[in-house]
CSV table of C-alpha atoms and ligand atoms in Angstrom, one decimal:
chain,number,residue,atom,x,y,z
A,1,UNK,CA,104.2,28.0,95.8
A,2,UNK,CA,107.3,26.8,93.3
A,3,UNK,CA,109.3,29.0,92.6
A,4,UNK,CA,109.4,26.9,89.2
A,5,UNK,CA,106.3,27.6,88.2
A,6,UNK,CA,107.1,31.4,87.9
A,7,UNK,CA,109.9,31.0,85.7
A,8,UNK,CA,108.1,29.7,82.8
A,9,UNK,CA,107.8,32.2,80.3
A,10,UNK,CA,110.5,34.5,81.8
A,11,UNK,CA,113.5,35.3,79.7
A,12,UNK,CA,115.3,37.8,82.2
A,13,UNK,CA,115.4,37.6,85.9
A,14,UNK,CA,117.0,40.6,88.8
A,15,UNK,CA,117.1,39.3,92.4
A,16,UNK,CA,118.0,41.6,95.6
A,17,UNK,CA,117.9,41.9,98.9
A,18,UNK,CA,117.7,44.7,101.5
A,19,UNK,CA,120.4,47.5,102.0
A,20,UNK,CA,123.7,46.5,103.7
A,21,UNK,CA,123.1,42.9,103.3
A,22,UNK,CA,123.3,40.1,106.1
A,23,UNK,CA,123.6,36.5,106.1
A,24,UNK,CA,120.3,36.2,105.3
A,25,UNK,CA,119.9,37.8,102.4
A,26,UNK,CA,123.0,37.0,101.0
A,27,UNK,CA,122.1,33.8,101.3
A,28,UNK,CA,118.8,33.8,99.9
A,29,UNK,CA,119.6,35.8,97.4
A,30,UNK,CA,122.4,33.6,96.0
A,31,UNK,CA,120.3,30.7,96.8
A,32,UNK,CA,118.4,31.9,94.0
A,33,UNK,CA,120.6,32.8,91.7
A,34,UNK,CA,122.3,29.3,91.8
A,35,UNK,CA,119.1,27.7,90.9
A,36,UNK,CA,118.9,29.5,87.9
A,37,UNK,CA,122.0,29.4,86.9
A,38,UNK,CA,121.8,25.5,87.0
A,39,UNK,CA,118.6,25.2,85.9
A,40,UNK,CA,117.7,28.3,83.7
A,41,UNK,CA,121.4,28.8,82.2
A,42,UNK,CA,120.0,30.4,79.7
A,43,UNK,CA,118.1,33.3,81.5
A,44,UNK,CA,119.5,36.6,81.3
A,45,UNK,CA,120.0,36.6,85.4
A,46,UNK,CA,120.7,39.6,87.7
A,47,UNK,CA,121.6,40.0,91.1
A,48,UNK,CA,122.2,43.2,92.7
A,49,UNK,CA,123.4,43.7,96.5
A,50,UNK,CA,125.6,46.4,98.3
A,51,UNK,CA,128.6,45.1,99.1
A,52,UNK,CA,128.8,42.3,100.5
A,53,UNK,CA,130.9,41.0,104.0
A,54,UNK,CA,133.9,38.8,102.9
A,55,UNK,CA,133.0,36.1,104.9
A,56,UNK,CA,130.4,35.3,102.4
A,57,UNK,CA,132.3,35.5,99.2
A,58,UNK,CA,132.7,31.2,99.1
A,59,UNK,CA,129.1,31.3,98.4
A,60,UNK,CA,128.8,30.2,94.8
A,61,UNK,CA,128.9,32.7,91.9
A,62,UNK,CA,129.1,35.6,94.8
A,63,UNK,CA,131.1,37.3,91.7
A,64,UNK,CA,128.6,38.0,89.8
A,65,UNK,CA,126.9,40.7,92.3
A,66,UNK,CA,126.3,44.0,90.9
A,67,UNK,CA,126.0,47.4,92.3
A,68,UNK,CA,122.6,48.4,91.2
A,69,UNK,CA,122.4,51.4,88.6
A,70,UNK,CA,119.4,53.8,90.3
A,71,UNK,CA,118.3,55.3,87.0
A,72,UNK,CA,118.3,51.4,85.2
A,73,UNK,CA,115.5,51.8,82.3
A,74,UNK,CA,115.7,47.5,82.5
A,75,UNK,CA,112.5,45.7,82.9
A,76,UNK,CA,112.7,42.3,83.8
A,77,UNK,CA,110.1,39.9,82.9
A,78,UNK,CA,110.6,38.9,86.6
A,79,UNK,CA,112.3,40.1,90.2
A,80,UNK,CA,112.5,39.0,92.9
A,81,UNK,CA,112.7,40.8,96.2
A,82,UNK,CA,114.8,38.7,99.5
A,83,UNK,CA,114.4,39.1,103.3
A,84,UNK,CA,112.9,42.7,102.8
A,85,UNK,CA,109.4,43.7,102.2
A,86,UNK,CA,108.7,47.4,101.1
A,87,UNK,CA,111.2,49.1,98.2
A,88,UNK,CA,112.7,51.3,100.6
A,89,UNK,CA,114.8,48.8,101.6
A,90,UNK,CA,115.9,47.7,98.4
A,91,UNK,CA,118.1,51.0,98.2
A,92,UNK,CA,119.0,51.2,94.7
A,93,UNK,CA,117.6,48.2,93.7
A,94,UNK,CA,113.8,49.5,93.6
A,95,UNK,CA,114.4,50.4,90.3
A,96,UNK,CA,114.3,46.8,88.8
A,97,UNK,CA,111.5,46.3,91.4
A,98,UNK,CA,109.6,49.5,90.0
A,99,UNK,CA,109.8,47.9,86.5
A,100,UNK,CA,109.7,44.8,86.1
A,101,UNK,CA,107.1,43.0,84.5
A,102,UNK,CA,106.1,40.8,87.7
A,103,UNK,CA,107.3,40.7,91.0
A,104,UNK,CA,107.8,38.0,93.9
A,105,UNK,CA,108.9,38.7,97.3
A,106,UNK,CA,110.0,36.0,99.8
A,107,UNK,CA,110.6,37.6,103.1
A,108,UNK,CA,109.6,37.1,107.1
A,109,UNK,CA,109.6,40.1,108.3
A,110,UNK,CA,106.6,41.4,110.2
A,111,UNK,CA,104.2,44.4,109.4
A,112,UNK,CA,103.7,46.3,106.0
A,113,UNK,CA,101.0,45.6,103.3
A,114,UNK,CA,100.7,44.0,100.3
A,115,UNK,CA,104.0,44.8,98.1
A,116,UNK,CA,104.7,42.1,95.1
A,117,UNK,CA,102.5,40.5,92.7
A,118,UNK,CA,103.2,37.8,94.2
A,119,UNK,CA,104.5,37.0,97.9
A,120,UNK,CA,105.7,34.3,100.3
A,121,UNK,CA,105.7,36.2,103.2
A,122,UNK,CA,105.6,34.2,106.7
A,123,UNK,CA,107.2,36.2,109.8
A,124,UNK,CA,106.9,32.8,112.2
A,125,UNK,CA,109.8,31.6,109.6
A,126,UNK,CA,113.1,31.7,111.1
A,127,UNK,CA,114.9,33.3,107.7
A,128,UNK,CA,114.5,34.2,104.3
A,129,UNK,CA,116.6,31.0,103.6
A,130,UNK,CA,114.0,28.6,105.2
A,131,UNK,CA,111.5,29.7,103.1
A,132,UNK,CA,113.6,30.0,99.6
A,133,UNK,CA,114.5,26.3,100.4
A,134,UNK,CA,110.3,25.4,100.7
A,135,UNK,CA,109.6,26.5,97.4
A,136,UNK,CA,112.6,24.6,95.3
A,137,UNK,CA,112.3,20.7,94.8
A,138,UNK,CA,114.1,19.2,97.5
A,139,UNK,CA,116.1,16.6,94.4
A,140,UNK,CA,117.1,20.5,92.5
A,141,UNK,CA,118.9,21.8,95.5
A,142,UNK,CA,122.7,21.4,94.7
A,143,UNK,CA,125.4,21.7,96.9
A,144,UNK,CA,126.0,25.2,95.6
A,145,UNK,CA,122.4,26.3,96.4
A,146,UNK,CA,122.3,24.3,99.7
A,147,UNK,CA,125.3,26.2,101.0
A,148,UNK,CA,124.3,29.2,100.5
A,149,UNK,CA,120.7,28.2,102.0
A,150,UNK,CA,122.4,26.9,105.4
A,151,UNK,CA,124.6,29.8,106.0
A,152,UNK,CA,121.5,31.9,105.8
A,153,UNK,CA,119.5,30.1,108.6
A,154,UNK,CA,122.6,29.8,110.9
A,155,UNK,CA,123.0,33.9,110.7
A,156,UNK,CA,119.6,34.3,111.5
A,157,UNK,CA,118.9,32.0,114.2
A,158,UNK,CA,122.4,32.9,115.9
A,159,UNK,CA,123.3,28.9,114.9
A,160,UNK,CA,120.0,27.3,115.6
A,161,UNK,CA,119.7,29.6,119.2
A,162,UNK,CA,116.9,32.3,118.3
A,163,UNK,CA,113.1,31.9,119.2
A,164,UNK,CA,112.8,31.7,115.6
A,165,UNK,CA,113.7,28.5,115.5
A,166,UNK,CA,111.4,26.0,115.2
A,167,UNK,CA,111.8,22.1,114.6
A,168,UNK,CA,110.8,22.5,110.9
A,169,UNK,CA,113.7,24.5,110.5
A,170,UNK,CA,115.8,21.8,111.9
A,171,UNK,CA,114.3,19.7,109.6
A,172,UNK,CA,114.8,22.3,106.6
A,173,UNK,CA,118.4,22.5,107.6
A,174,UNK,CA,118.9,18.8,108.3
A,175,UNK,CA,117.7,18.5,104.4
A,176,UNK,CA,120.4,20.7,103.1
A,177,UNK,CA,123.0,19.1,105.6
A,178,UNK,CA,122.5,15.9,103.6
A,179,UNK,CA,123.7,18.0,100.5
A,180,UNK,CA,127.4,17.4,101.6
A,181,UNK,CA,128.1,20.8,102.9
A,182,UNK,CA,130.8,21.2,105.4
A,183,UNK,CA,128.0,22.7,107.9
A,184,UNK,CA,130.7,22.9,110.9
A,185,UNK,CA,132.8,24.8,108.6
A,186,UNK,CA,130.6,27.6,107.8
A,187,UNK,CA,129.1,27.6,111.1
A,188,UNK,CA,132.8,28.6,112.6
A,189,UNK,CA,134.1,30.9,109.0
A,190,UNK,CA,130.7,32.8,108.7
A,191,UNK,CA,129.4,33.1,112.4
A,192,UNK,CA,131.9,32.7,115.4
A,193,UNK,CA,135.4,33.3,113.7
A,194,UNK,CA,136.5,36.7,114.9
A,195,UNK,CA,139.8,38.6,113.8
A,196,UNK,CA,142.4,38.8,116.3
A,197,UNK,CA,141.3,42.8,116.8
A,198,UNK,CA,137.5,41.8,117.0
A,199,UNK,CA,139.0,39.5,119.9
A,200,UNK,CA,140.6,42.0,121.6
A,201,UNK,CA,138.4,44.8,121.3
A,202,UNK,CA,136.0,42.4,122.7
A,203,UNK,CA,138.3,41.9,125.4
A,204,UNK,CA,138.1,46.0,125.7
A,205,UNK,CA,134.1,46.1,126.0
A,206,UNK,CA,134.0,43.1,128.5
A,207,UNK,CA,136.5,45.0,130.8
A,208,UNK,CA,135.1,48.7,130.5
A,209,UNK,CA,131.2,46.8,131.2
A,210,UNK,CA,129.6,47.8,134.1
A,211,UNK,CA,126.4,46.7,135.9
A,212,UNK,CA,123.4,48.9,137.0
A,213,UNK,CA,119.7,48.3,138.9
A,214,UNK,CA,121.1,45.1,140.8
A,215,UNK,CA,123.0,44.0,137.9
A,216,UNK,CA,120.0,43.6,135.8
A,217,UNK,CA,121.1,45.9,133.2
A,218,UNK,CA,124.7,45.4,132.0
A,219,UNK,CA,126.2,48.5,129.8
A,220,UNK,CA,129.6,48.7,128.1
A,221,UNK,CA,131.1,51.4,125.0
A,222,UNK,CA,133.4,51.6,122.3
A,223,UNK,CA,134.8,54.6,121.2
A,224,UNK,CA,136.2,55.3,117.8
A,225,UNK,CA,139.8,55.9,119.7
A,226,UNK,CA,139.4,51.9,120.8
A,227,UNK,CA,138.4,51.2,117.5
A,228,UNK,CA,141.3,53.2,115.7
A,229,UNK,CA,143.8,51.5,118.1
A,230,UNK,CA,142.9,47.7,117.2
A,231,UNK,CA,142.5,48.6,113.7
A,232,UNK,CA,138.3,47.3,113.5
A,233,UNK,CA,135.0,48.7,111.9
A,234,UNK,CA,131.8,49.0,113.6
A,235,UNK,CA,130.8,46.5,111.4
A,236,UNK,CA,133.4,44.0,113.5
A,237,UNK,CA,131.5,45.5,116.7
A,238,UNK,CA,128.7,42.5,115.9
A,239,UNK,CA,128.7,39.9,119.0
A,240,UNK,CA,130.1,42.0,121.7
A,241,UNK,CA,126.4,42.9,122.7
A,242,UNK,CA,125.3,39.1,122.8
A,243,UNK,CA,128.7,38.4,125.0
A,244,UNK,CA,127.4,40.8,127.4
A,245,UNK,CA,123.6,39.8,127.5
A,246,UNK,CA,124.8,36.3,128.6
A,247,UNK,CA,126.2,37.6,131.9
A,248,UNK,CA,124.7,35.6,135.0
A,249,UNK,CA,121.8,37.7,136.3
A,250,UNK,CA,121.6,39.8,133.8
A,251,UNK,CA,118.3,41.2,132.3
A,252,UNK,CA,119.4,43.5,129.2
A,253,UNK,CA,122.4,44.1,127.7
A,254,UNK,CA,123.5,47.6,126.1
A,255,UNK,CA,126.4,48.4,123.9
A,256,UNK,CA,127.4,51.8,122.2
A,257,UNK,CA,129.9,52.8,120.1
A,258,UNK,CA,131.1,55.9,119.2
A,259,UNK,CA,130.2,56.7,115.2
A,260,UNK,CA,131.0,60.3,115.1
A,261,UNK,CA,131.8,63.1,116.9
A,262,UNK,CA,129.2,62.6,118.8
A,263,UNK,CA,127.0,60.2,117.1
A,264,UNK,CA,126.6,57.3,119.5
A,265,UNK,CA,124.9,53.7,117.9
A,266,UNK,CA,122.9,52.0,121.1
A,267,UNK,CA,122.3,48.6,121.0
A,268,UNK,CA,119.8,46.4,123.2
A,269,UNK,CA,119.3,43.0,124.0
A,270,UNK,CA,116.8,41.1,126.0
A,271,UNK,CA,117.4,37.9,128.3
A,272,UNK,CA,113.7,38.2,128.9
A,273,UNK,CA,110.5,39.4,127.6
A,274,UNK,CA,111.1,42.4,128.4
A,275,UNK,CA,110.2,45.2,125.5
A,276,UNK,CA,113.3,46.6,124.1
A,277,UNK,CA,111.6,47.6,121.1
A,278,UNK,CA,109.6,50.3,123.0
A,279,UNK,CA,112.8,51.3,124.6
A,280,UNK,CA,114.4,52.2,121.1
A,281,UNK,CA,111.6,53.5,120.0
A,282,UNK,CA,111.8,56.5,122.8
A,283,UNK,CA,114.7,57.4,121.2
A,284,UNK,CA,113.5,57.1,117.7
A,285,UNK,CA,115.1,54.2,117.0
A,286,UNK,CA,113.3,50.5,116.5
A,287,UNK,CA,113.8,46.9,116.3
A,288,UNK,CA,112.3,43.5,117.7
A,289,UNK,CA,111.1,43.1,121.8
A,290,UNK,CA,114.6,41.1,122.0
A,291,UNK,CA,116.6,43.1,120.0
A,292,UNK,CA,116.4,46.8,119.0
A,293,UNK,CA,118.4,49.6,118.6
A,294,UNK,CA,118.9,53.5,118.3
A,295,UNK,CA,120.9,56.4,117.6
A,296,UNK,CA,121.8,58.8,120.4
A,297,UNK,CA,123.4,62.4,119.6
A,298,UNK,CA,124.9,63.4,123.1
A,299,UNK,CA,128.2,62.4,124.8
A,300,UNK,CA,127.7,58.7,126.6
A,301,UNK,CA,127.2,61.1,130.0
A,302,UNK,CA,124.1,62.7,129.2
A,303,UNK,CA,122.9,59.9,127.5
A,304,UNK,CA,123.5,57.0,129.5
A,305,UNK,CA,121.5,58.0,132.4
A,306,UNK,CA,118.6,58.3,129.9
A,307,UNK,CA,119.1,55.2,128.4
A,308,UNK,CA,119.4,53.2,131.9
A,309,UNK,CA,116.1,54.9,133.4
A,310,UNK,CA,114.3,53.9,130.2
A,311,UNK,CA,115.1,50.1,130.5
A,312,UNK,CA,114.3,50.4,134.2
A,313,UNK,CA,111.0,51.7,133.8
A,314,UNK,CA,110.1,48.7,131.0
A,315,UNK,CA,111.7,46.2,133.4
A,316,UNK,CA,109.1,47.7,136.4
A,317,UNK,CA,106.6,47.2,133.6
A,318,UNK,CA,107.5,43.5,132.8
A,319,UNK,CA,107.6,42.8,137.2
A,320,UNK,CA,104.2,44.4,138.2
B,1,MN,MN1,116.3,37.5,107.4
């Protein structure tokens, strides 16, 4: 597929992404809407995204996001759907999807049917970015676009780390390094800078951490107190779970934080190939074998015990 090839014709354009945006589909997304602002100047061009994190903002015409209006009678004569694959996830957005004259979705996410007129849909991609990249002439891809592109793959691979990465994306990313971008940059503004409350609260998690089952499982927690006294978000909370999952001998790694009263956010991660999905999933939440998560709506000491006896019992599964 090129992507140029669908844009012949097509007079007005919406692009989106899922609800509460990530590297990814910023990236992708933006990606986009570069190329056709470069090449398509003249095309009535949309793009719609919650709001985004302001680590992204030096992505190229990252001003022109919109909020999308849910009762929008617009048709497009094309949109395009990023890094999500059923409306749901579009949030507001699903409007333009809804009516639009054709629709294209680029995604690798797993499961779901067909959803777009057309798709490029491959889950054994490591990002939405890789595969946005794949379908644009290699010559088109400007500086602008290739930014954007790059930051995407580094947030989904965790800087070229994941599973997900495979030697073609090395080679996709390689191609967009030669672009010019200031790759080291982005790597250390977008992925590993933290603020100096992120750091400390960090600090906080790592010291309150404690180890269970023969320090296979490590478990630490956040409450909104912690969070109130060094001034962070949840949304700052990303990374603390990955610090503890590289802890020597550790299998899994849990961190909660407090989101309410009590409203407790659980997250999981895998050293091995242990299940974590089916973990979550016992608590209704959901996620990948590696990485999942859940909502819990108990105090951390009835809960906890729950939690740890759960990951056991899929750790006995992955020994016998
Ligand atoms: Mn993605």
């Amino acid at each position: 597929m090129r992507l140029e090839d669908l844009l012949k014709e097509v007079k007005s354009i919406g692009i989106s992404g899922h609800m509460n945006p990530d590297g990814d589909c910023v990236g992708s997304t933006l990606g986009v809407y570069n190329y056709i602002k470069t090449y398509h100047p003249d095309m009535d061009a949309h793009i719609y995204l919650e709001p985004i994190p302001n680590i992204f903002k030096f992505m190229s015409h990252s001003e022109d996001i919109e909020d999308a209006d849910p009762l929008s009678q617009t048709v497009f004569d094309l949109f395009i759907c990023c890094d999500c694959r059923d409306s749901g996830r579009l949030g507001d957005a699903k409007v333009y999807f809804k009516n639009a004259r054709h629709t294209l979705c680029i995604d690798h996410h797993l499961g779901g049917g067909t959803f777009a007129d057309d798709e490029y849909i491959f889950p054994e991609a490591s990002s939405t970015c890789e595969l946005v990249t794949e379908i644009l002439d290699m010559e088109k891809i400007t500086k602008q676009i290739a930014e954007c592109l790059y930051t995407g793959m580094v947030h989904d691979t965790g800087v070229f780390q994941y599973t997900c990465t495979s030697s073609h994306t090395m080679n996709v990313a390689g191609m967009l390094m030669d672009k010019g971008i200031a790759y080291s940059e982005i790597i250390d503004n977008t992925f590993y800078r933290k603020t100096f409350g992120q750091n400390k609260i960090l600090g906080r998690a790592l010291l309150n951490a404690s180890l269970h089952f023969d320090g296979r499982i490590i478990l630490s927690y956040i409450s909104s107190d912690d969070m109130k006294e060094f001034d962070v978000l949840p949304k700052h909370l990303d990374g603390i779970v990955s610090q503890l999952r590289v802890t020597k001998g550790v299998d899994v790694a849990v961190f909660m934080y407090q989101k309410g009263k009590s409203e407790f956010k659980v997250s999981l991660r895998a050293v091995n190939d242990v299940n974590l999905a089916e973990v979550a999933a016992k608590f209704g939440g959901g996620g990948h074998a590696k990485a999942a998560g859940f909502t819990v709506y108990e105090k951390p000491e009835a809960s906890v015990p729950k939690i740890l006896k759960e990951i056991n019992l899929a750790l006995e599964r992955l020994d016998s």
